[in-house]
PDB file of N, CA, C and O in Angstrom:
ATOM      1  N   MET A   1      -9.493  27.188-102.693  1.00 94.00           N
ATOM      2  CA  MET A   1      -9.104  28.353-103.236  1.00 94.00           C
ATOM      3  C   MET A   1     -10.083  29.093-104.017  1.00 94.00           C
ATOM      4  O   MET A   1     -11.115  28.235-104.266  1.00 94.00           O
ATOM      5  N   LYS A   2     -10.105  30.341-104.055  1.00 96.00           N
ATOM      6  CA  LYS A   2     -11.095  31.282-104.693  1.00 96.00           C
ATOM      7  C   LYS A   2     -11.226  30.879-106.024  1.00 96.00           C
ATOM      8  O   LYS A   2     -10.232  30.575-107.213  1.00 96.00           O
ATOM      9  N   TRP A   3     -12.225  30.935-106.764  1.00 94.00           N
ATOM     10  CA  TRP A   3     -12.474  31.124-107.954  1.00 94.00           C
ATOM     11  C   TRP A   3     -11.680  31.664-109.011  1.00 94.00           C
ATOM     12  O   TRP A   3     -11.252  31.481-110.097  1.00 94.00           O
ATOM     13  N   GLN A   4     -11.375  32.993-108.625  1.00 96.00           N
ATOM     14  CA  GLN A   4     -10.325  34.055-109.137  1.00 96.00           C
ATOM     15  C   GLN A   4      -9.268  33.517-109.390  1.00 96.00           C
ATOM     16  O   GLN A   4      -8.376  33.606-110.500  1.00 96.00           O
ATOM     17  N   GLN A   5      -8.641  32.998-108.141  1.00 96.00           N
ATOM     18  CA  GLN A   5      -7.284  31.947-108.656  1.00 96.00           C
ATOM     19  C   GLN A   5      -7.347  31.066-109.468  1.00 96.00           C
ATOM     20  O   GLN A   5      -6.147  30.761-110.079  1.00 96.00           O
ATOM     21  N   VAL A   6      -8.399  30.367-109.352  1.00 96.00           N
ATOM     22  CA  VAL A   6      -8.478  29.018-110.586  1.00 96.00           C
ATOM     23  C   VAL A   6      -8.473  29.879-111.878  1.00 96.00           C
ATOM     24  O   VAL A   6      -7.633  29.039-112.579  1.00 96.00           O
ATOM     25  N   ARG A   7      -9.267  30.804-112.018  1.00 96.00           N
ATOM     26  CA  ARG A   7      -9.278  31.519-113.161  1.00 96.00           C
ATOM     27  C   ARG A   7      -8.174  32.157-114.084  1.00 96.00           C
ATOM     28  O   ARG A   7      -7.399  32.159-114.868  1.00 96.00           O
ATOM     29  N   GLU A   8      -7.007  32.527-112.984  1.00 96.00           N
ATOM     30  CA  GLU A   8      -5.869  33.007-113.021  1.00 96.00           C
ATOM     31  C   GLU A   8      -4.814  31.784-113.598  1.00 96.00           C
ATOM     32  O   GLU A   8      -3.897  31.967-114.066  1.00 96.00           O
ATOM     33  N   LEU A   9      -4.896  30.407-113.139  1.00 96.00           N
ATOM     34  CA  LEU A   9      -4.298  29.371-113.132  1.00 96.00           C
ATOM     35  C   LEU A   9      -4.322  28.686-114.273  1.00 96.00           C
ATOM     36  O   LEU A   9      -3.624  28.177-114.732  1.00 96.00           O
ATOM     37  N   PHE A  10      -5.797  28.449-114.818  1.00 96.00           N
ATOM     38  CA  PHE A  10      -5.943  27.936-115.776  1.00 96.00           C
ATOM     39  C   PHE A  10      -6.827  28.563-116.797  1.00 96.00           C
ATOM     40  O   PHE A  10      -8.082  28.254-116.577  1.00 96.00           O
ATOM     41  N   PRO A  11      -6.299  29.541-117.428  1.00 96.00           N
ATOM     42  CA  PRO A  11      -7.034  30.550-118.300  1.00 96.00           C
ATOM     43  C   PRO A  11      -7.558  29.909-119.538  1.00 96.00           C
ATOM     44  O   PRO A  11      -7.303  29.143-120.210  1.00 96.00           O
ATOM     45  N   ASN A  12      -9.260  30.272-119.816  1.00 96.00           N
ATOM     46  CA  ASN A  12      -9.717  29.715-120.575  1.00 96.00           C
ATOM     47  C   ASN A  12      -9.642  28.102-120.865  1.00 96.00           C
ATOM     48  O   ASN A  12      -9.508  27.724-122.071  1.00 96.00           O
ATOM     49  N   GLN A  13     -10.041  27.185-119.937  1.00 96.00           N
ATOM     50  CA  GLN A  13      -9.801  25.840-119.932  1.00 96.00           C
ATOM     51  C   GLN A  13     -11.133  25.182-118.725  1.00 96.00           C
ATOM     52  O   GLN A  13     -11.941  26.025-117.991  1.00 96.00           O
ATOM     53  N   PHE A  14     -11.355  24.233-119.300  1.00 97.00           N
ATOM     54  CA  PHE A  14     -12.369  23.358-118.695  1.00 97.00           C
ATOM     55  C   PHE A  14     -11.652  22.817-117.429  1.00 97.00           C
ATOM     56  O   PHE A  14     -10.767  22.136-117.389  1.00 97.00           O
ATOM     57  N   VAL A  15     -12.249  22.762-116.429  1.00 97.00           N
ATOM     58  CA  VAL A  15     -11.522  21.956-114.780  1.00 97.00           C
ATOM     59  C   VAL A  15     -12.288  21.566-114.100  1.00 97.00           C
ATOM     60  O   VAL A  15     -13.903  21.893-113.799  1.00 97.00           O
ATOM     61  N   LEU A  16     -12.065  20.301-113.639  1.00 96.00           N
ATOM     62  CA  LEU A  16     -13.350  19.553-112.649  1.00 96.00           C
ATOM     63  C   LEU A  16     -12.639  20.118-111.452  1.00 96.00           C
ATOM     64  O   LEU A  16     -11.681  20.060-110.944  1.00 96.00           O
ATOM     65  N   LEU A  17     -13.434  20.449-110.664  1.00 96.00           N
ATOM     66  CA  LEU A  17     -13.393  21.267-109.386  1.00 96.00           C
ATOM     67  C   LEU A  17     -14.072  20.359-107.893  1.00 96.00           C
ATOM     68  O   LEU A  17     -15.229  19.859-108.225  1.00 96.00           O
ATOM     69  N   SER A  18     -13.638  20.431-106.980  1.00 96.00           N
ATOM     70  CA  SER A  18     -14.167  19.759-105.716  1.00 96.00           C
ATOM     71  C   SER A  18     -14.782  20.866-105.137  1.00 96.00           C
ATOM     72  O   SER A  18     -13.821  21.988-104.846  1.00 96.00           O
ATOM     73  N   VAL A  19     -15.902  21.207-104.955  1.00 96.00           N
ATOM     74  CA  VAL A  19     -16.759  22.538-104.138  1.00 96.00           C
ATOM     75  C   VAL A  19     -16.371  21.987-102.662  1.00 96.00           C
ATOM     76  O   VAL A  19     -16.683  20.949-102.144  1.00 96.00           O
ATOM     77  N   LEU A  20     -15.816  23.093-102.236  1.00 96.00           N
ATOM     78  CA  LEU A  20     -15.413  23.216-100.873  1.00 96.00           C
ATOM     79  C   LEU A  20     -16.451  24.116-100.191  1.00 96.00           C
ATOM     80  O   LEU A  20     -16.906  23.784 -98.777  1.00 96.00           O
ATOM     81  N   ASP A  21     -16.838  25.119-100.523  1.00 96.00           N
ATOM     82  CA  ASP A  21     -17.816  26.130 -99.707  1.00 96.00           C
ATOM     83  C   ASP A  21     -18.426  26.900-101.090  1.00 96.00           C
ATOM     84  O   ASP A  21     -18.362  26.808-101.841  1.00 96.00           O
ATOM     85  N   TYR A  22     -20.038  27.438-100.292  1.00 95.00           N
ATOM     86  CA  TYR A  22     -20.919  27.984-101.086  1.00 95.00           C
ATOM     87  C   TYR A  22     -22.030  28.868-100.570  1.00 95.00           C
ATOM     88  O   TYR A  22     -21.904  28.228 -99.515  1.00 95.00           O
ATOM     89  N   ARG A  23     -22.742  29.651-101.007  1.00 94.00           N
ATOM     90  CA  ARG A  23     -23.597  30.185-100.503  1.00 94.00           C
ATOM     91  C   ARG A  23     -25.004  29.926-101.375  1.00 94.00           C
ATOM     92  O   ARG A  23     -24.514  29.995-102.574  1.00 94.00           O
ATOM     93  N   GLU A  24     -25.855  29.785-101.018  1.00 93.00           N
ATOM     94  CA  GLU A  24     -27.284  30.221-101.846  1.00 93.00           C
ATOM     95  C   GLU A  24     -28.268  31.217-101.682  1.00 93.00           C
ATOM     96  O   GLU A  24     -27.728  31.972-100.370  1.00 93.00           O
ATOM     97  N   GLU A  25     -28.279  31.790-103.184  1.00 91.00           N
ATOM     98  CA  GLU A  25     -29.277  32.943-102.984  1.00 91.00           C
ATOM     99  C   GLU A  25     -30.170  32.676-104.119  1.00 91.00           C
ATOM    100  O   GLU A  25     -30.236  32.217-105.276  1.00 91.00           O
ATOM    101  N   GLU A  26     -31.449  32.735-103.262  1.00 88.00           N
ATOM    102  CA  GLU A  26     -32.493  32.578-104.742  1.00 88.00           C
ATOM    103  C   GLU A  26     -32.147  31.449-104.956  1.00 88.00           C
ATOM    104  O   GLU A  26     -32.511  29.912-104.452  1.00 88.00           O
ATOM    105  N   ASP A  27     -32.235  31.008-106.517  1.00 89.00           N
ATOM    106  CA  ASP A  27     -32.255  29.934-107.247  1.00 89.00           C
ATOM    107  C   ASP A  27     -30.741  29.460-107.626  1.00 89.00           C
ATOM    108  O   ASP A  27     -30.423  28.777-108.845  1.00 89.00           O
ATOM    109  N   LYS A  28     -29.675  30.086-107.055  1.00 93.00           N
ATOM    110  CA  LYS A  28     -28.210  29.825-107.274  1.00 93.00           C
ATOM    111  C   LYS A  28     -27.858  29.219-106.149  1.00 93.00           C
ATOM    112  O   LYS A  28     -27.882  29.742-105.115  1.00 93.00           O
ATOM    113  N   LYS A  29     -26.486  28.230-106.381  1.00 94.00           N
ATOM    114  CA  LYS A  29     -25.668  28.151-105.697  1.00 94.00           C
ATOM    115  C   LYS A  29     -24.204  29.053-105.940  1.00 94.00           C
ATOM    116  O   LYS A  29     -23.954  28.720-107.096  1.00 94.00           O
ATOM    117  N   ILE A  30     -23.697  29.819-105.266  1.00 95.00           N
ATOM    118  CA  ILE A  30     -22.605  30.662-105.593  1.00 95.00           C
ATOM    119  C   ILE A  30     -21.227  30.136-105.253  1.00 95.00           C
ATOM    120  O   ILE A  30     -21.016  30.016-103.775  1.00 95.00           O
ATOM    121  N   ILE A  31     -20.419  29.350-105.715  1.00 95.00           N
ATOM    122  CA  ILE A  31     -19.371  28.818-105.236  1.00 95.00           C
ATOM    123  C   ILE A  31     -18.590  29.957-104.858  1.00 95.00           C
ATOM    124  O   ILE A  31     -17.969  30.259-105.572  1.00 95.00           O
ATOM    125  N   THR A  32     -17.783  29.594-103.426  1.00 93.00           N
ATOM    126  CA  THR A  32     -16.746  30.494-102.854  1.00 93.00           C
ATOM    127  C   THR A  32     -15.535  30.164-102.830  1.00 93.00           C
ATOM    128  O   THR A  32     -14.372  30.213-102.628  1.00 93.00           O
ATOM    129  N   GLU A  33     -15.402  29.084-102.785  1.00 96.00           N
ATOM    130  CA  GLU A  33     -14.064  27.788-102.573  1.00 96.00           C
ATOM    131  C   GLU A  33     -14.152  26.275-103.285  1.00 96.00           C
ATOM    132  O   GLU A  33     -15.089  25.812-103.060  1.00 96.00           O
ATOM    133  N   VAL A  34     -13.089  26.180-103.977  1.00 97.00           N
ATOM    134  CA  VAL A  34     -13.075  25.265-104.814  1.00 97.00           C
ATOM    135  C   VAL A  34     -11.495  24.398-104.534  1.00 97.00           C
ATOM    136  O   VAL A  34     -10.495  25.428-104.282  1.00 97.00           O
ATOM    137  N   ALA A  35     -11.352  23.501-104.807  1.00 97.00           N
ATOM    138  CA  ALA A  35     -10.235  22.694-104.954  1.00 97.00           C
ATOM    139  C   ALA A  35     -10.089  22.402-106.352  1.00 97.00           C
ATOM    140  O   ALA A  35     -10.656  21.251-106.827  1.00 97.00           O
ATOM    141  N   PRO A  36      -9.023  22.627-107.596  1.00 96.00           N
ATOM    142  CA  PRO A  36      -9.167  22.199-108.682  1.00 96.00           C
ATOM    143  C   PRO A  36      -8.551  20.784-108.788  1.00 96.00           C
ATOM    144  O   PRO A  36      -8.018  20.498-107.955  1.00 96.00           O
ATOM    145  N   VAL A  37      -9.338  19.783-109.451  1.00 96.00           N
ATOM    146  CA  VAL A  37      -8.516  18.080-109.581  1.00 96.00           C
ATOM    147  C   VAL A  37      -7.550  18.265-110.793  1.00 96.00           C
ATOM    148  O   VAL A  37      -6.977  17.511-110.837  1.00 96.00           O
ATOM    149  N   ARG A  38      -8.482  18.829-111.856  1.00 96.00           N
ATOM    150  CA  ARG A  38      -7.677  18.501-112.948  1.00 96.00           C
ATOM    151  C   ARG A  38      -7.918  19.260-114.252  1.00 96.00           C
ATOM    152  O   ARG A  38      -9.504  19.799-114.154  1.00 96.00           O
ATOM    153  N   VAL A  39      -7.197  19.833-115.035  1.00 96.00           N
ATOM    154  CA  VAL A  39      -7.871  20.268-116.319  1.00 96.00           C
ATOM    155  C   VAL A  39      -8.535  19.351-117.289  1.00 96.00           C
ATOM    156  O   VAL A  39      -8.232  18.058-117.550  1.00 96.00           O
ATOM    157  N   ILE A  40      -9.815  19.807-118.018  1.00 96.00           N
ATOM    158  CA  ILE A  40     -10.182  18.826-118.552  1.00 96.00           C
ATOM    159  C   ILE A  40     -10.202  19.037-120.108  1.00 96.00           C
ATOM    160  O   ILE A  40     -10.460  20.378-120.519  1.00 96.00           O
ATOM    161  N   ASP A  41      -9.824  18.065-121.173  1.00 95.00           N
ATOM    162  CA  ASP A  41     -10.010  18.669-122.533  1.00 95.00           C
ATOM    163  C   ASP A  41     -11.228  18.704-123.011  1.00 95.00           C
ATOM    164  O   ASP A  41     -12.136  18.341-122.830  1.00 95.00           O
ATOM    165  N   GLU A  42     -11.176  19.767-123.711  1.00 94.00           N
ATOM    166  CA  GLU A  42     -12.570  20.298-124.299  1.00 94.00           C
ATOM    167  C   GLU A  42     -13.195  19.451-124.939  1.00 94.00           C
ATOM    168  O   GLU A  42     -14.546  19.257-124.899  1.00 94.00           O
ATOM    169  N   LYS A  43     -12.795  18.554-125.866  1.00 96.00           N
ATOM    170  CA  LYS A  43     -13.408  17.382-126.412  1.00 96.00           C
ATOM    171  C   LYS A  43     -14.163  16.368-125.179  1.00 96.00           C
ATOM    172  O   LYS A  43     -14.852  15.822-125.632  1.00 96.00           O
ATOM    173  N   ASP A  44     -13.493  16.063-124.415  1.00 94.00           N
ATOM    174  CA  ASP A  44     -14.353  15.446-122.960  1.00 94.00           C
ATOM    175  C   ASP A  44     -14.959  16.147-122.282  1.00 94.00           C
ATOM    176  O   ASP A  44     -15.324  15.587-121.276  1.00 94.00           O
ATOM    177  N   ALA A  45     -15.256  17.513-122.114  1.00 94.00           N
ATOM    178  CA  ALA A  45     -15.874  18.364-121.091  1.00 94.00           C
ATOM    179  C   ALA A  45     -17.449  17.763-120.896  1.00 94.00           C
ATOM    180  O   ALA A  45     -17.936  17.640-119.870  1.00 94.00           O
ATOM    181  N   ASN A  46     -18.011  17.262-121.994  1.00 93.00           N
ATOM    182  CA  ASN A  46     -19.382  16.798-121.862  1.00 93.00           C
ATOM    183  C   ASN A  46     -19.425  15.635-121.373  1.00 93.00           C
ATOM    184  O   ASN A  46     -20.470  15.357-119.998  1.00 93.00           O
ATOM    185  N   ARG A  47     -18.806  14.654-121.430  1.00 93.00           N
ATOM    186  CA  ARG A  47     -18.717  13.696-120.600  1.00 93.00           C
ATOM    187  C   ARG A  47     -18.173  13.540-119.166  1.00 93.00           C
ATOM    188  O   ARG A  47     -19.076  12.987-118.512  1.00 93.00           O
ATOM    189  N   GLU A  48     -17.438  14.352-119.009  1.00 94.00           N
ATOM    190  CA  GLU A  48     -16.708  14.785-117.619  1.00 94.00           C
ATOM    191  C   GLU A  48     -18.016  15.265-116.825  1.00 94.00           C
ATOM    192  O   GLU A  48     -17.974  15.121-115.771  1.00 94.00           O
ATOM    193  N   PHE A  49     -18.591  16.126-117.209  1.00 93.00           N
ATOM    194  CA  PHE A  49     -19.834  16.899-116.790  1.00 93.00           C
ATOM    195  C   PHE A  49     -20.788  16.305-116.206  1.00 93.00           C
ATOM    196  O   PHE A  49     -21.409  16.398-114.965  1.00 93.00           O
ATOM    197  N   PHE A  50     -21.166  15.300-117.084  1.00 92.00           N
ATOM    198  CA  PHE A  50     -22.337  14.088-116.290  1.00 92.00           C
ATOM    199  C   PHE A  50     -21.790  13.061-115.799  1.00 92.00           C
ATOM    200  O   PHE A  50     -22.815  12.264-115.077  1.00 92.00           O
ATOM    201  N   SER A  51     -20.784  13.139-115.852  1.00 92.00           N
ATOM    202  CA  SER A  51     -20.090  12.027-114.713  1.00 92.00           C
ATOM    203  C   SER A  51     -19.343  12.368-113.487  1.00 92.00           C
ATOM    204  O   SER A  51     -18.671  11.925-112.798  1.00 92.00           O
ATOM    205  N   ALA A  52     -19.325  13.696-113.371  1.00 92.00           N
ATOM    206  CA  ALA A  52     -19.010  14.099-112.275  1.00 92.00           C
ATOM    207  C   ALA A  52     -19.701  13.674-110.927  1.00 92.00           C
ATOM    208  O   ALA A  52     -20.986  13.783-111.106  1.00 92.00           O
ATOM    209  N   GLU A  53     -18.514  13.404-109.965  1.00 92.00           N
ATOM    210  CA  GLU A  53     -19.069  12.948-108.490  1.00 92.00           C
ATOM    211  C   GLU A  53     -20.113  13.891-107.823  1.00 92.00           C
ATOM    212  O   GLU A  53     -19.910  15.245-108.375  1.00 92.00           O
ATOM    213  N   PRO A  54     -20.888  13.410-106.907  1.00 91.00           N
ATOM    214  CA  PRO A  54     -21.464  14.847-105.842  1.00 91.00           C
ATOM    215  C   PRO A  54     -20.532  15.619-105.230  1.00 91.00           C
ATOM    216  O   PRO A  54     -19.259  15.180-105.139  1.00 91.00           O
ATOM    217  N   GLY A  55     -20.470  16.881-105.364  1.00 92.00           N
ATOM    218  CA  GLY A  55     -19.346  17.808-104.396  1.00 92.00           C
ATOM    219  C   GLY A  55     -18.671  18.168-105.339  1.00 92.00           C
ATOM    220  O   GLY A  55     -17.583  18.699-105.295  1.00 92.00           O
ATOM    221  N   SER A  56     -18.591  17.745-107.064  1.00 94.00           N
ATOM    222  CA  SER A  56     -17.880  18.235-107.748  1.00 94.00           C
ATOM    223  C   SER A  56     -18.387  18.504-109.055  1.00 94.00           C
ATOM    224  O   SER A  56     -19.348  18.107-109.489  1.00 94.00           O
ATOM    225  N   ILE A  57     -17.802  19.776-109.669  1.00 94.00           N
ATOM    226  CA  ILE A  57     -18.278  20.174-111.149  1.00 94.00           C
ATOM    227  C   ILE A  57     -17.419  20.400-112.126  1.00 94.00           C
ATOM    228  O   ILE A  57     -16.295  20.517-111.651  1.00 94.00           O
ATOM    229  N   VAL A  58     -17.590  20.299-113.424  1.00 96.00           N
ATOM    230  CA  VAL A  58     -16.777  20.720-114.425  1.00 96.00           C
ATOM    231  C   VAL A  58     -17.294  22.089-114.878  1.00 96.00           C
ATOM    232  O   VAL A  58     -18.743  22.298-115.087  1.00 96.00           O
ATOM    233  N   TYR A  59     -16.418  23.120-114.764  1.00 96.00           N
ATOM    234  CA  TYR A  59     -16.533  24.471-115.147  1.00 96.00           C
ATOM    235  C   TYR A  59     -15.604  25.107-116.087  1.00 96.00           C
ATOM    236  O   TYR A  59     -14.257  24.760-116.087  1.00 96.00           O
ATOM    237  N   HIS A  60     -15.775  25.964-116.751  1.00 97.00           N
ATOM    238  CA  HIS A  60     -15.224  26.840-117.459  1.00 97.00           C
ATOM    239  C   HIS A  60     -14.567  28.076-116.825  1.00 97.00           C
ATOM    240  O   HIS A  60     -15.235  29.052-116.441  1.00 97.00           O
ATOM    241  N   THR A  61     -13.353  28.321-116.800  1.00 96.00           N
ATOM    242  CA  THR A  61     -12.742  29.372-116.574  1.00 96.00           C
ATOM    243  C   THR A  61     -12.902  30.783-117.219  1.00 96.00           C
ATOM    244  O   THR A  61     -12.569  32.003-116.795  1.00 96.00           O
ATOM    245  N   SER A  62     -13.551  30.903-118.467  1.00 96.00           N
ATOM    246  CA  SER A  62     -14.185  32.067-118.922  1.00 96.00           C
ATOM    247  C   SER A  62     -15.200  32.711-118.343  1.00 96.00           C
ATOM    248  O   SER A  62     -15.609  33.696-118.228  1.00 96.00           O
ATOM    249  N   ASN A  63     -15.787  31.890-117.316  1.00 95.00           N
ATOM    250  CA  ASN A  63     -16.984  32.637-116.482  1.00 95.00           C
ATOM    251  C   ASN A  63     -16.341  33.405-115.181  1.00 95.00           C
ATOM    252  O   ASN A  63     -15.666  33.100-114.643  1.00 95.00           O
ATOM    253  N   VAL A  64     -16.980  34.366-115.250  1.00 95.00           N
ATOM    254  CA  VAL A  64     -16.567  35.491-114.283  1.00 95.00           C
ATOM    255  C   VAL A  64     -17.075  34.899-112.860  1.00 95.00           C
ATOM    256  O   VAL A  64     -15.804  34.772-111.987  1.00 95.00           O
ATOM    257  N   ASP A  65     -17.749  34.370-113.044  1.00 95.00           N
ATOM    258  CA  ASP A  65     -18.672  33.631-111.388  1.00 95.00           C
ATOM    259  C   ASP A  65     -18.655  32.250-111.236  1.00 95.00           C
ATOM    260  O   ASP A  65     -19.101  31.829-112.395  1.00 95.00           O
ATOM    261  N   CYS A  66     -18.434  31.780-110.496  1.00 95.00           N
ATOM    262  CA  CYS A  66     -19.083  29.989-110.674  1.00 95.00           C
ATOM    263  C   CYS A  66     -19.938  29.744-110.048  1.00 95.00           C
ATOM    264  O   CYS A  66     -20.177  29.970-108.505  1.00 95.00           O
ATOM    265  N   VAL A  67     -21.250  29.852-110.649  1.00 95.00           N
ATOM    266  CA  VAL A  67     -22.624  29.806-109.978  1.00 95.00           C
ATOM    267  C   VAL A  67     -23.258  28.713-110.610  1.00 95.00           C
ATOM    268  O   VAL A  67     -23.140  27.916-112.094  1.00 95.00           O
ATOM    269  N   ILE A  68     -23.896  28.029-110.205  1.00 92.00           N
ATOM    270  CA  ILE A  68     -24.711  27.209-110.452  1.00 92.00           C
ATOM    271  C   ILE A  68     -26.465  27.192-110.427  1.00 92.00           C
ATOM    272  O   ILE A  68     -26.624  27.626-108.897  1.00 92.00           O
ATOM    273  N   HIS A  69     -27.259  27.167-111.529  1.00 89.00           N
ATOM    274  CA  HIS A  69     -28.429  27.589-110.920  1.00 89.00           C
ATOM    275  C   HIS A  69     -29.338  26.253-110.607  1.00 89.00           C
ATOM    276  O   HIS A  69     -29.139  25.070-111.625  1.00 89.00           O
ATOM    277  N   LEU A  70     -29.824  26.658-109.799  1.00 86.00           N
ATOM    278  CA  LEU A  70     -30.609  25.409-109.370  1.00 86.00           C
ATOM    279  C   LEU A  70     -32.088  25.368-110.246  1.00 86.00           C
ATOM    280  O   LEU A  70     -32.785  26.502-110.395  1.00 86.00           O
ATOM    281  N   ARG A  71     -32.326  24.286-110.491  1.00 79.00           N
ATOM    282  CA  ARG A  71     -33.847  23.942-111.083  1.00 79.00           C
ATOM    283  C   ARG A  71     -34.554  23.496-110.544  1.00 79.00           C
ATOM    284  O   ARG A  71     -34.489  22.379-110.062  1.00 79.00           O
ATOM    285  N   LYS A  72     -35.965  24.071-110.159  1.00 75.00           N
ATOM    286  CA  LYS A  72     -37.185  23.196-109.612  1.00 75.00           C
ATOM    287  C   LYS A  72     -37.987  22.736-110.935  1.00 75.00           C
ATOM    288  O   LYS A  72     -39.050  23.606-111.299  1.00 75.00           O
ATOM    289  N   ASP A  73     -37.825  21.689-111.326  1.00 68.00           N
ATOM    290  CA  ASP A  73     -38.721  21.328-112.815  1.00 68.00           C
ATOM    291  C   ASP A  73     -40.115  20.970-112.479  1.00 68.00           C
ATOM    292  O   ASP A  73     -40.451  20.135-111.577  1.00 68.00           O
ATOM    293  N   PRO A  74     -40.716  21.946-113.216  1.00 63.00           N
ATOM    294  CA  PRO A  74     -42.309  21.620-113.065  1.00 63.00           C
ATOM    295  C   PRO A  74     -42.974  20.319-113.534  1.00 63.00           C
ATOM    296  O   PRO A  74     -44.016  20.018-113.224  1.00 63.00           O
ATOM    297  N   LEU A  75     -41.976  19.749-114.138  1.00 67.00           N
ATOM    298  CA  LEU A  75     -42.320  18.567-114.936  1.00 67.00           C
ATOM    299  C   LEU A  75     -42.468  17.347-114.112  1.00 67.00           C
ATOM    300  O   LEU A  75     -42.689  16.466-114.456  1.00 67.00           O
ATOM    301  N   LEU A  76     -41.338  17.483-113.449  1.00 61.00           N
ATOM    302  CA  LEU A  76     -41.319  16.080-112.264  1.00 61.00           C
ATOM    303  C   LEU A  76     -42.158  16.326-111.179  1.00 61.00           C
ATOM    304  O   LEU A  76     -42.622  16.964-110.651  1.00 61.00           O
ATOM    305  N   ARG A  77     -42.663  15.017-111.367  1.00 60.00           N
ATOM    306  CA  ARG A  77     -43.749  14.640-110.421  1.00 60.00           C
ATOM    307  C   ARG A  77     -43.227  13.250-109.408  1.00 60.00           C
ATOM    308  O   ARG A  77     -42.101  12.436-109.746  1.00 60.00           O
ATOM    309  N   VAL A  78     -43.738  13.697-108.042  1.00 58.00           N
ATOM    310  CA  VAL A  78     -43.472  12.800-107.048  1.00 58.00           C
ATOM    311  C   VAL A  78     -44.445  11.760-107.037  1.00 58.00           C
ATOM    312  O   VAL A  78     -45.872  12.432-106.664  1.00 58.00           O
ATOM    313  N   ARG A  79     -44.217  10.360-106.959  1.00 61.00           N
ATOM    314  CA  ARG A  79     -45.431   9.499-106.782  1.00 61.00           C
ATOM    315  C   ARG A  79     -45.553   9.706-105.084  1.00 61.00           C
ATOM    316  O   ARG A  79     -44.494   9.011-104.152  1.00 61.00           O
ATOM    317  N   ARG A  80     -46.672   9.248-104.556  1.00 58.00           N
ATOM    318  CA  ARG A  80     -46.808   9.299-102.897  1.00 58.00           C
ATOM    319  C   ARG A  80     -47.155   7.997-102.846  1.00 58.00           C
ATOM    320  O   ARG A  80     -48.603   7.642-103.679  1.00 58.00           O
ATOM    321  N   LYS A  81     -47.095   7.494-101.728  1.00 60.00           N
ATOM    322  CA  LYS A  81     -47.435   5.972-101.618  1.00 60.00           C
ATOM    323  C   LYS A  81     -48.809   6.252-100.670  1.00 60.00           C
ATOM    324  O   LYS A  81     -48.812   7.469 -99.914  1.00 60.00           O
ATOM    325  N   VAL A  82     -49.855   5.665-101.263  1.00 54.00           N
ATOM    326  CA  VAL A  82     -51.213   5.364-100.724  1.00 54.00           C
ATOM    327  C   VAL A  82     -51.512   4.949 -99.134  1.00 54.00           C
ATOM    328  O   VAL A  82     -51.089   3.550 -99.067  1.00 54.00           O
TER     329      VAL A  82
END
């Protein structure tokens, strides 16, 4: 299902989505196909966001596009084995 269809079916709500397809542009993942799993109550959105399984996201339908901003954390250090 396209993101615009999800927005029409679930206006102004948080929705748990299974990501089916996306494309990457620079530091963004632009979600092109999703499968809605369920509507998330606003009071539970934060908890659901952080407990979403890989391949799933919680997103609000007030957003025109479904975009994940990729972050390369400059403070993250990788320990190398010597």
